[in-house]
XYZ file of C-alpha atoms in Angstrom:
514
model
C 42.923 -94.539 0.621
C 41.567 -97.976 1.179
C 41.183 -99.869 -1.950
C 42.708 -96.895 -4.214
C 45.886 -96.736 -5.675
C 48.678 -95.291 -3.486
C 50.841 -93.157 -5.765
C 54.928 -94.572 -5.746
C 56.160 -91.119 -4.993
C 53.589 -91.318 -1.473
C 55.401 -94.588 -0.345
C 58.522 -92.870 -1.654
C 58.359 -89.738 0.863
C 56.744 -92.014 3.431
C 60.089 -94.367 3.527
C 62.237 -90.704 3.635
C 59.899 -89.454 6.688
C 59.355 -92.849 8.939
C 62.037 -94.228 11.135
C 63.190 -98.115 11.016
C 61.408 -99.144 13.812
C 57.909 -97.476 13.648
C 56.372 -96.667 10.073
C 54.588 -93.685 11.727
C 55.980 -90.309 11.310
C 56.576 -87.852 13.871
C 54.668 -84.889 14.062
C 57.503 -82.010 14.075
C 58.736 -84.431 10.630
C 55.296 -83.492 9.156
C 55.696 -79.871 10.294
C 59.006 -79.327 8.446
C 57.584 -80.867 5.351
C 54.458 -78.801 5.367
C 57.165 -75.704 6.001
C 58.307 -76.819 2.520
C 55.434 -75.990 0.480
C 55.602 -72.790 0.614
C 51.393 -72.465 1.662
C 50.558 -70.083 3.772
C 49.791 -70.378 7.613
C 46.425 -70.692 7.160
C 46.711 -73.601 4.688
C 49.071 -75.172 6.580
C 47.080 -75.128 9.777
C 43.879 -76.515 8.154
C 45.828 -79.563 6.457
C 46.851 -80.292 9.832
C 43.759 -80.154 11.536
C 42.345 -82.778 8.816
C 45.444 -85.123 9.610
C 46.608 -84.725 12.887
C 44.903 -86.486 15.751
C 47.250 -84.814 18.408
C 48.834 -87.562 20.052
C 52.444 -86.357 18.318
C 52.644 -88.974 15.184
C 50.774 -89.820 11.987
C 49.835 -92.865 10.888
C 51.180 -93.957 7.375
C 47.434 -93.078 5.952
C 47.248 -89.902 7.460
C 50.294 -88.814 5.845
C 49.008 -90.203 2.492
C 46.105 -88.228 3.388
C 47.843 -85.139 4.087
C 50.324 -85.258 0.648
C 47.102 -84.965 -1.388
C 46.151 -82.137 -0.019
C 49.176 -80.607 0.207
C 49.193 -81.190 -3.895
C 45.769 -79.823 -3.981
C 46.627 -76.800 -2.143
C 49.231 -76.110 -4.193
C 46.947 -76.146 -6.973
C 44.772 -73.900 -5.575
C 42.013 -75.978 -4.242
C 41.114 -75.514 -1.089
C 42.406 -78.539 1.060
C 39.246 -81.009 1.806
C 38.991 -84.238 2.306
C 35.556 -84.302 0.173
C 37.926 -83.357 -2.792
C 40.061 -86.782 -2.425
C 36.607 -88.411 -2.691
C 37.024 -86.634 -6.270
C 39.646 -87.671 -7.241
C 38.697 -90.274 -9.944
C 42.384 -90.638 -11.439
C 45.648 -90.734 -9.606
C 46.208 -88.687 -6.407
C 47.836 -85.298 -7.499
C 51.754 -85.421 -6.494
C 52.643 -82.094 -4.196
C 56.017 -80.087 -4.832
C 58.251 -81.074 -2.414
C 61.601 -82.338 -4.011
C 63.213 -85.679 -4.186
C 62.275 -88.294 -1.595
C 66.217 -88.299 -0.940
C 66.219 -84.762 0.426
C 63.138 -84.946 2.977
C 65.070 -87.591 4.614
C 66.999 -84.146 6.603
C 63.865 -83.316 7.762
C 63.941 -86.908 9.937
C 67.570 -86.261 10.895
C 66.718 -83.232 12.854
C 65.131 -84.576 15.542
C 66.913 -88.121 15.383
C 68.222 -86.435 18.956
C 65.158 -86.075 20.542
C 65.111 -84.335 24.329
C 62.840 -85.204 26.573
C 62.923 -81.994 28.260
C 61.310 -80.259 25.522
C 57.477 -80.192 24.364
C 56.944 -79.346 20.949
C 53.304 -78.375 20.663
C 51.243 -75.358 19.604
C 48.137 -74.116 21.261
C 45.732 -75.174 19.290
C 47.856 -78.703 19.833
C 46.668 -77.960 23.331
C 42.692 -76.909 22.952
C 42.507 -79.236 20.479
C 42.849 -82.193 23.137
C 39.423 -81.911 24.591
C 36.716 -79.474 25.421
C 34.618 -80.253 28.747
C 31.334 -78.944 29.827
C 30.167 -78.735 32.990
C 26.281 -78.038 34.109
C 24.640 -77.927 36.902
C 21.820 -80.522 38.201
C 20.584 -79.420 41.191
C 19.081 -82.560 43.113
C 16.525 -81.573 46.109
C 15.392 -84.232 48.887
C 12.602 -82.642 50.785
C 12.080 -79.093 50.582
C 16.009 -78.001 50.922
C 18.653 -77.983 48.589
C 20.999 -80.993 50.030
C 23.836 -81.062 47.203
C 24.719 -79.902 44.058
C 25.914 -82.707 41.020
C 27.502 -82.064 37.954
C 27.179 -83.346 34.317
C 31.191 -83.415 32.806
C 30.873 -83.953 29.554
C 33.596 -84.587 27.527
C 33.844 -84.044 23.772
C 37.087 -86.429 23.253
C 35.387 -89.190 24.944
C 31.937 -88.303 23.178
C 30.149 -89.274 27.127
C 28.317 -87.377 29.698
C 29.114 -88.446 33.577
C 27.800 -87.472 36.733
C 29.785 -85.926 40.003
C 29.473 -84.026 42.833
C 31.610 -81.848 44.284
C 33.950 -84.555 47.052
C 34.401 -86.457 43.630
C 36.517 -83.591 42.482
C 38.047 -83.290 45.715
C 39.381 -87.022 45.740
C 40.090 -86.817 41.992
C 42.398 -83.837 42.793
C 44.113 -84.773 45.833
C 44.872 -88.104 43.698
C 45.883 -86.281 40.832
C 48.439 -83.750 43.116
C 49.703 -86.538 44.530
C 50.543 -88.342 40.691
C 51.393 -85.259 39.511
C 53.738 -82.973 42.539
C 55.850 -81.828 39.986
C 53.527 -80.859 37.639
C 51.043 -77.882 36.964
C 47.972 -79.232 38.820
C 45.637 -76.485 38.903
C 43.422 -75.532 42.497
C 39.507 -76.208 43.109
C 37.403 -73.673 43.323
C 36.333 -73.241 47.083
C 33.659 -75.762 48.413
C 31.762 -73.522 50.411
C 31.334 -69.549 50.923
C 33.430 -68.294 52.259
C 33.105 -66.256 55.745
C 31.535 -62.591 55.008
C 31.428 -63.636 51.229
C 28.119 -64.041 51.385
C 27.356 -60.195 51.582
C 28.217 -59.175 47.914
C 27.972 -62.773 46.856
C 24.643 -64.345 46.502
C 24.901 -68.717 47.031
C 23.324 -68.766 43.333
C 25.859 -66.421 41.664
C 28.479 -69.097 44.666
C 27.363 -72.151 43.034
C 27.312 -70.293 39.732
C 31.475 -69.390 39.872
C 31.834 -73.014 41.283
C 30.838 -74.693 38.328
C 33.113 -72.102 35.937
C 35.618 -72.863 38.159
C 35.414 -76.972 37.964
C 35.074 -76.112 34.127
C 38.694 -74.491 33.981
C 39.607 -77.190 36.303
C 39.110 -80.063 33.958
C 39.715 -78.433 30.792
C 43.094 -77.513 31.817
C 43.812 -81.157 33.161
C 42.498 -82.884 30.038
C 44.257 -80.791 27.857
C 47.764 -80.969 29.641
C 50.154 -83.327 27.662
C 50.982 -85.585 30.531
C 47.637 -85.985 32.741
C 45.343 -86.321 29.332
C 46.611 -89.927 28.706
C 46.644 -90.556 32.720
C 44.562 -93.652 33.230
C 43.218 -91.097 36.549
C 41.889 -88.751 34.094
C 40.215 -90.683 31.761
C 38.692 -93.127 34.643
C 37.011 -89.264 36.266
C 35.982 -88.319 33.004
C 34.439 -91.811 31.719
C 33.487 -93.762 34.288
C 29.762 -94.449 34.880
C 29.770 -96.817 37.932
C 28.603 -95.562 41.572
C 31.638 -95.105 42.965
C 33.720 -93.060 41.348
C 36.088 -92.286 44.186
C 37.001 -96.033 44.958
C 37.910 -96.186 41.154
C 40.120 -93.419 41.319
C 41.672 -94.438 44.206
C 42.703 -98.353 43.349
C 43.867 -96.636 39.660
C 46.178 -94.668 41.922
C 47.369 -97.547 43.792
C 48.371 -99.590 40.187
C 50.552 -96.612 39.028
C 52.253 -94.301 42.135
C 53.556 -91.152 41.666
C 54.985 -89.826 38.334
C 58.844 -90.488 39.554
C 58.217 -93.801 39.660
C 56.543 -94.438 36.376
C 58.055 -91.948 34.304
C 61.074 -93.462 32.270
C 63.301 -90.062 31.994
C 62.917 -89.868 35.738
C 66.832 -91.116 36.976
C 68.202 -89.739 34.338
C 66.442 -85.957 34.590
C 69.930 -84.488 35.208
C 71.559 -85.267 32.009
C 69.059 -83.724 29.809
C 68.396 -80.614 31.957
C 70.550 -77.688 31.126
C 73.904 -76.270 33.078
C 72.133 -73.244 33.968
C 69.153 -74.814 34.924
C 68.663 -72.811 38.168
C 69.011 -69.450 36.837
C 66.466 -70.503 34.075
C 63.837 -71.633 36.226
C 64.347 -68.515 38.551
C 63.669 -66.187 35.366
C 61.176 -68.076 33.848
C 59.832 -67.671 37.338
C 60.080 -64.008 37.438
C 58.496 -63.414 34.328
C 55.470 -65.663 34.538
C 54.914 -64.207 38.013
C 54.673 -60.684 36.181
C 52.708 -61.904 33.192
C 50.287 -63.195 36.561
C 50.231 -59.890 37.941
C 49.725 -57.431 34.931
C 46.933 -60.450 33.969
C 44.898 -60.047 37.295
C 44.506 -56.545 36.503
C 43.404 -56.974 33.183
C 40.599 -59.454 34.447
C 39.568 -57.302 37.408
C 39.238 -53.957 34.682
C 37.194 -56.322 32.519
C 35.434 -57.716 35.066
C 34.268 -54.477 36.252
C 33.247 -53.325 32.503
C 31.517 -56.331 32.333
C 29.240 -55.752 35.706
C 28.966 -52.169 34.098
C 27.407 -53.248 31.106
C 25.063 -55.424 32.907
C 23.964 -52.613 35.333
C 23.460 -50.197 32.295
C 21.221 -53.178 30.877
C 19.368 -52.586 34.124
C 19.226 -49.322 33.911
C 18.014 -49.047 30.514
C 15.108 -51.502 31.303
C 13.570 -49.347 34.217
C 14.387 -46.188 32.426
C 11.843 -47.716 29.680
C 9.644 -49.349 32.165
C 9.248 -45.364 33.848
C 8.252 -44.172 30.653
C 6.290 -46.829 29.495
C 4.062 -46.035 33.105
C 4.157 -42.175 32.216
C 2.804 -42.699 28.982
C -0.232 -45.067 30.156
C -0.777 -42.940 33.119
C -4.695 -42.927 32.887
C -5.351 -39.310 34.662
C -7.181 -37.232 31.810
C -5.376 -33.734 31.088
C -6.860 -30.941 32.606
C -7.847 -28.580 30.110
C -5.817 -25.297 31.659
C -4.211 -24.172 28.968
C -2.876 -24.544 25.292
C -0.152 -27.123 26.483
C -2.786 -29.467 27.667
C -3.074 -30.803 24.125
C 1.063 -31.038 23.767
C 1.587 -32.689 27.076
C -1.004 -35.322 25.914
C 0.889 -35.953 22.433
C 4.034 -36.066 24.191
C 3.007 -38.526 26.791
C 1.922 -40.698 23.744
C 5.224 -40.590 22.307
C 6.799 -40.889 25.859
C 5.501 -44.695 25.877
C 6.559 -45.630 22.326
C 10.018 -44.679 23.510
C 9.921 -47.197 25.991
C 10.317 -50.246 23.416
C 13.050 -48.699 22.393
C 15.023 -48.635 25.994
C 13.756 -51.788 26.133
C 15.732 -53.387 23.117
C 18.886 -51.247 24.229
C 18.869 -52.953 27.629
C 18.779 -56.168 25.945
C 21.682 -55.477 23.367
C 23.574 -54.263 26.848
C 23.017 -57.288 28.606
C 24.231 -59.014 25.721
C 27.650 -57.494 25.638
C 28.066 -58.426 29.188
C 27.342 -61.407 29.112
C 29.927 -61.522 25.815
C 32.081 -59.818 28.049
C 31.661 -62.765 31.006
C 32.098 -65.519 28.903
C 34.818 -64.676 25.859
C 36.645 -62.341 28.346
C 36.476 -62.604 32.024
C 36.186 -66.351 31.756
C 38.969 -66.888 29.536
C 41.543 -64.485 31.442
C 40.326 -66.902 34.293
C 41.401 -69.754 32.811
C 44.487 -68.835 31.725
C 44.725 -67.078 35.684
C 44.121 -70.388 36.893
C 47.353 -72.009 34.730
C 49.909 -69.075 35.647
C 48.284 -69.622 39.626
C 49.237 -73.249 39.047
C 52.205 -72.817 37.981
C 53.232 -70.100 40.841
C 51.995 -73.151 43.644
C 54.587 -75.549 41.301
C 57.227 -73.106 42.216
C 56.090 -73.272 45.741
C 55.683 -77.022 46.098
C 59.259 -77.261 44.715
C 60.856 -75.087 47.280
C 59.069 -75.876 50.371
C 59.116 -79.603 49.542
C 61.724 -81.372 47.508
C 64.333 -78.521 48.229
C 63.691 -78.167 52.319
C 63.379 -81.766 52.400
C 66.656 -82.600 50.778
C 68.107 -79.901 52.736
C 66.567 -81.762 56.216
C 68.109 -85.490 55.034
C 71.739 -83.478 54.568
C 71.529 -82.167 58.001
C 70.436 -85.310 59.506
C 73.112 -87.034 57.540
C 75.928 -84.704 58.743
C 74.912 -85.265 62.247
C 75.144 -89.034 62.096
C 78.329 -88.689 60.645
C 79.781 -86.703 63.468
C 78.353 -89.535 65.467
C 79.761 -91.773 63.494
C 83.207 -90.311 64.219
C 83.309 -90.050 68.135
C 81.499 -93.551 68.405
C 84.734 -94.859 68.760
C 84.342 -96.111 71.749
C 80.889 -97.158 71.669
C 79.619 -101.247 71.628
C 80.148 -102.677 68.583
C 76.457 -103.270 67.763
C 75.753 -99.920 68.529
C 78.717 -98.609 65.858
C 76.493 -101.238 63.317
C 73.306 -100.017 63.815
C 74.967 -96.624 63.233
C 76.721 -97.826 59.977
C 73.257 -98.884 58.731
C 71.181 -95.937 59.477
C 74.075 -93.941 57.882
C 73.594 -96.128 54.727
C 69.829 -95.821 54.754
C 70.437 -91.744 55.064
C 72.134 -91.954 51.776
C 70.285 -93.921 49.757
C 67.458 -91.313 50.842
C 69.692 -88.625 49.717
C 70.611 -90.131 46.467
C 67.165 -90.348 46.003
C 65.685 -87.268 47.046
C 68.756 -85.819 44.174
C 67.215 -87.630 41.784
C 63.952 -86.353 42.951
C 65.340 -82.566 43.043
C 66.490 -82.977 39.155
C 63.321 -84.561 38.423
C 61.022 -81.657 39.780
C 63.909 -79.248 38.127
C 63.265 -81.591 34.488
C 59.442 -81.214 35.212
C 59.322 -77.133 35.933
C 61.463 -76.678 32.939
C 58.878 -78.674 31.060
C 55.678 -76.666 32.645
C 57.241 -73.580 31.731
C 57.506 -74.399 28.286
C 53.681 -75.266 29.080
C 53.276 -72.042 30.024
C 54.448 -70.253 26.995
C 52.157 -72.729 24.865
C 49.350 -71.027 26.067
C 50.525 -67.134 25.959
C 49.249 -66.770 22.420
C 45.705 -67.301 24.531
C 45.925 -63.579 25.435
C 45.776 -61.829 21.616
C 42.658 -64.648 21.284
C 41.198 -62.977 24.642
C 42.289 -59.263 23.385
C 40.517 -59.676 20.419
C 37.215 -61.158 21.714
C 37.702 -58.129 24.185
C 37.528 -55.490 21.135
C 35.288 -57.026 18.985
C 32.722 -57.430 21.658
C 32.888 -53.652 22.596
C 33.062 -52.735 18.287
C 29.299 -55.164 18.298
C 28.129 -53.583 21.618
C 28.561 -50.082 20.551
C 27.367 -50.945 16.855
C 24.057 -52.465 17.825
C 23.401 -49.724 20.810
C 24.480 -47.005 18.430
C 21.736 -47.970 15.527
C 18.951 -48.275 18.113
C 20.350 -44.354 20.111
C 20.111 -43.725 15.810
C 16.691 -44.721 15.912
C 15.881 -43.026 18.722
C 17.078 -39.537 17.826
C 15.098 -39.856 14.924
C 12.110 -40.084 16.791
C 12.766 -37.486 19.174
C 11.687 -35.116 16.364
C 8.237 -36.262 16.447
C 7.882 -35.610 20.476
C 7.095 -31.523 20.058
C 4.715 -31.509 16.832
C 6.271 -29.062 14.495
C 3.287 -26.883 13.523
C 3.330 -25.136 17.262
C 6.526 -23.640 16.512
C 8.228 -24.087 19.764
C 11.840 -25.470 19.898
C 14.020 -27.721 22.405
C 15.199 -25.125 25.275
C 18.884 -25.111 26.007
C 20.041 -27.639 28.345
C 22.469 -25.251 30.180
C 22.138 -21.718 30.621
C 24.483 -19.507 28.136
């Protein structure tokens, strides 16, 4: 739109969108407007994608942007912003009514709350993707440590940690973040009698997926992915990457302090706050349960399909050797001559078990990655979310509970110290003081962590669309497995014909008696 012509009805609806303080226009604005046109899902979803940078506003450009495809959508173009390169005239005007009337659309969120997140999941996933490899680095003959490449695709930059630079980075990041969904670190060692089912490769293997989930659920959370602690683990190139994180945690404190809702939590939160959070608890912890058992069936399938890839391969590998067995035939009978053709077409069988073991071990590994992996990433957001619940109960909760007691027993002491010293009936006035400023504060604390669970439940929901994504990858990979390993059993049977020469006469025997 830079040096073109800006059509008046753009600036027109741009005025009726934008507030008076900030010409950008909110995101849930844009999404009303786009409910307007009457496009379907689809088309709505990929205008946004080409407009919406995710960070809950568009510029006034991007909403120029977005109007002319709108318009061309609703021509029946599909929306691309190659086509406004096109566009030699005027940009086409989209349906949408009067300027006047879209002005509603801004009214209905002119009381914003807070407490509420309006985002979509692919809002969320759209935030960043991280990668995380493994670079082994030896020093002598032994393996002394294992660092990791995190590269992240927001930040278009590859950095290097080991494992205790997680560790900090976490512990700094739970300690920003107590009332927020912080999810755990995947163990640092083996642990005790793992190591007889798990091999330290396939360890150090589920270490890195687990760092993986780690960061791609922090950097796509709406709160830590601006955090100045996130983007200093995920950018920063210097040496020490743990003194960094450290003084950037020093300059900001814990979210209470920073966050500008955090006094005044309690008026946006609900009456029946409690009994929400208690059902929302209740359900996600049954949604957690149900899940586990889905990724432990799929898990197992998964293994399955790798051991029949094994299976396959040796059965092959056995015929392969019986049909280059070098032993001449002993000339005893007339089935000397058959057992030679058959051992012939014994070994161009095995080729054939070979390329089914390799479209089994295919499907596992399908199965491992767009399944298993995925059910243990969203696993590793409902486990989060269950140690929230936790750190809520056992710590803001008990610990307000602890400063009431202590407070009712100065007060008692408070009442028979009438015939105490004076100084000692001060110094008692003034601890009782400091007891309930600490109470005041630890309420404002308890409606804070209240504000913030509400919040990370919604968080939660956000992501349960995530399980038709991981249903579907779960189907389609067995509808490709059984596809590809049914053509080659196909081809197979075919050949089975050629195995007993059909001018002897003799047929297949039954493979049970009758």
């Amino acid at each position: 739109f830079i040096g073109r012509s800006v059509p008046s009805y753009y600036r027109e609806v741009h005025q009726a969108l934008c507030s008076r303080a900030d010409e950008r226009v909110q995101t849930d604005v844009f999404h009303r407007l786009l409910s307007r046109t009457q496009l379907s899902l689809d088309l709505q979803n990929q205008i946004t994608e080409h407009v919406d940078d995710g960070n809950g506003f568009l510029s006034k450009v991007s909403l120029y942007k977005a109007l002319a495809l709108i318009a061309l959508a609703q021509q029946g173009k599909q929306p691309s912003p190659k086509l406004l390169e096109n566009c030699i005239q005027e940009f086409p005007k989209p349906h949408l009514g009067e300027p006047k009337e879209l002005q509603s659309l801004k009214l209905q969120v002119a009381q914003e709350n807070p407490l509420l997140i309006s985002l979509t999941l692919p809002n969320l996933l759209g935030k960043d993707s991280i990668e995380v490899e493994l670079i082994p680095e030896k020093k002598g003959l032994f393996l002394k440590h294992v660092e990791y490449q995190v590269t992240s695709e927001r930040f278009k930059i590859s950095v290097y940690r080991r494992y205790s630079d997680f560790d900090v980075f976490h512990e700094l990041l739970l300690q920003r973040y107590a009332y927020r969904m912080v999810p755990a670190l995947p163990p640092k060692r083996v642990l005790k009698g793992v190591l007889t089912s798990v091999s330290e490769r396939e360890f150090i293997e589920g270490r890195r997926r687990g760092l993986g989930r780690f960061l791609n659920l922090v950097a796509r959370h709406p709160f830590f992915s601006e955090d100045e602690l996130v983007k200093t683990f995920l950018t920063f190139n210097g040496s020490d990457v743990q003194t960094k994180l450290r003084d950037a945690f020093r300059k900001m404190g814990d979210e209470f302090m920073t966050c500008r809702h955090a006094t005044q939590a309690k008026d946006y939160l609900p009456v029946d706050i409690q009994s929400l959070f208690s059902a929302s608890r209740e359900l996600i912890r049954n949604i957690h349960t149900s899940f586990q058992k889905f990724r432990d069936r799929a898990e197992r399938m998964a293994e399955r399909s790798k051991e029949n890839a094994t299976d396959l391969l040796m059965l092959g590998k056995e015929l392969g050797a019986l049909g280059s067995d070098p032993l001449p035939v002993p000339s005893l009978d007339c089935s000397s001559n058959m057992w030679g053709d058959l051992r012939h077409s014994l070994h161009s069988l095995s080729s054939e078990f070979s390329l089914l073991a390799d479209k089994a071990a295919r499907k596992g590994r399908r199965e491992e990655d767009d399944v298993v992996e995925q059910l243990n990433l969203f696993l590793d957001l409902l486990q989060s979310y269950k140690d929230l619940c936790e750190r809520h109960e056992k710590g803001v909760l008990h610990e307000h509970q602890r400063a009431l007691q202590k407070y009712t027993v100065m007060k008692r002491q408070m009442m028979s110290a009438a015939v105490q010293p004076k100084e000692q009936v001060e110094q008692l006035e003034s601890r009782i003081v400091q007891q309930e400023n600490a109470i005041q504060t630890m309420e404002l604390r308890n409606y804070f962590s209240l504000f913030c669970a509400h919040q990370e439940s919604q968080l939660v929901f956000t992501y349960l669309p995530i399980t038709s994504h991981i249903l579907g990858a779960f189907i389609s990979s067995h509808v490709q497995g059984h596809r590809e390993m049914g053509q080659v059993w196909a081809s197979l049977h075919s050949k089975m014909s050629g195995l007993f020469p059909s001018s002897n006469g003799l047929q297949s025997p039954p493979l049970s008696p009758k």
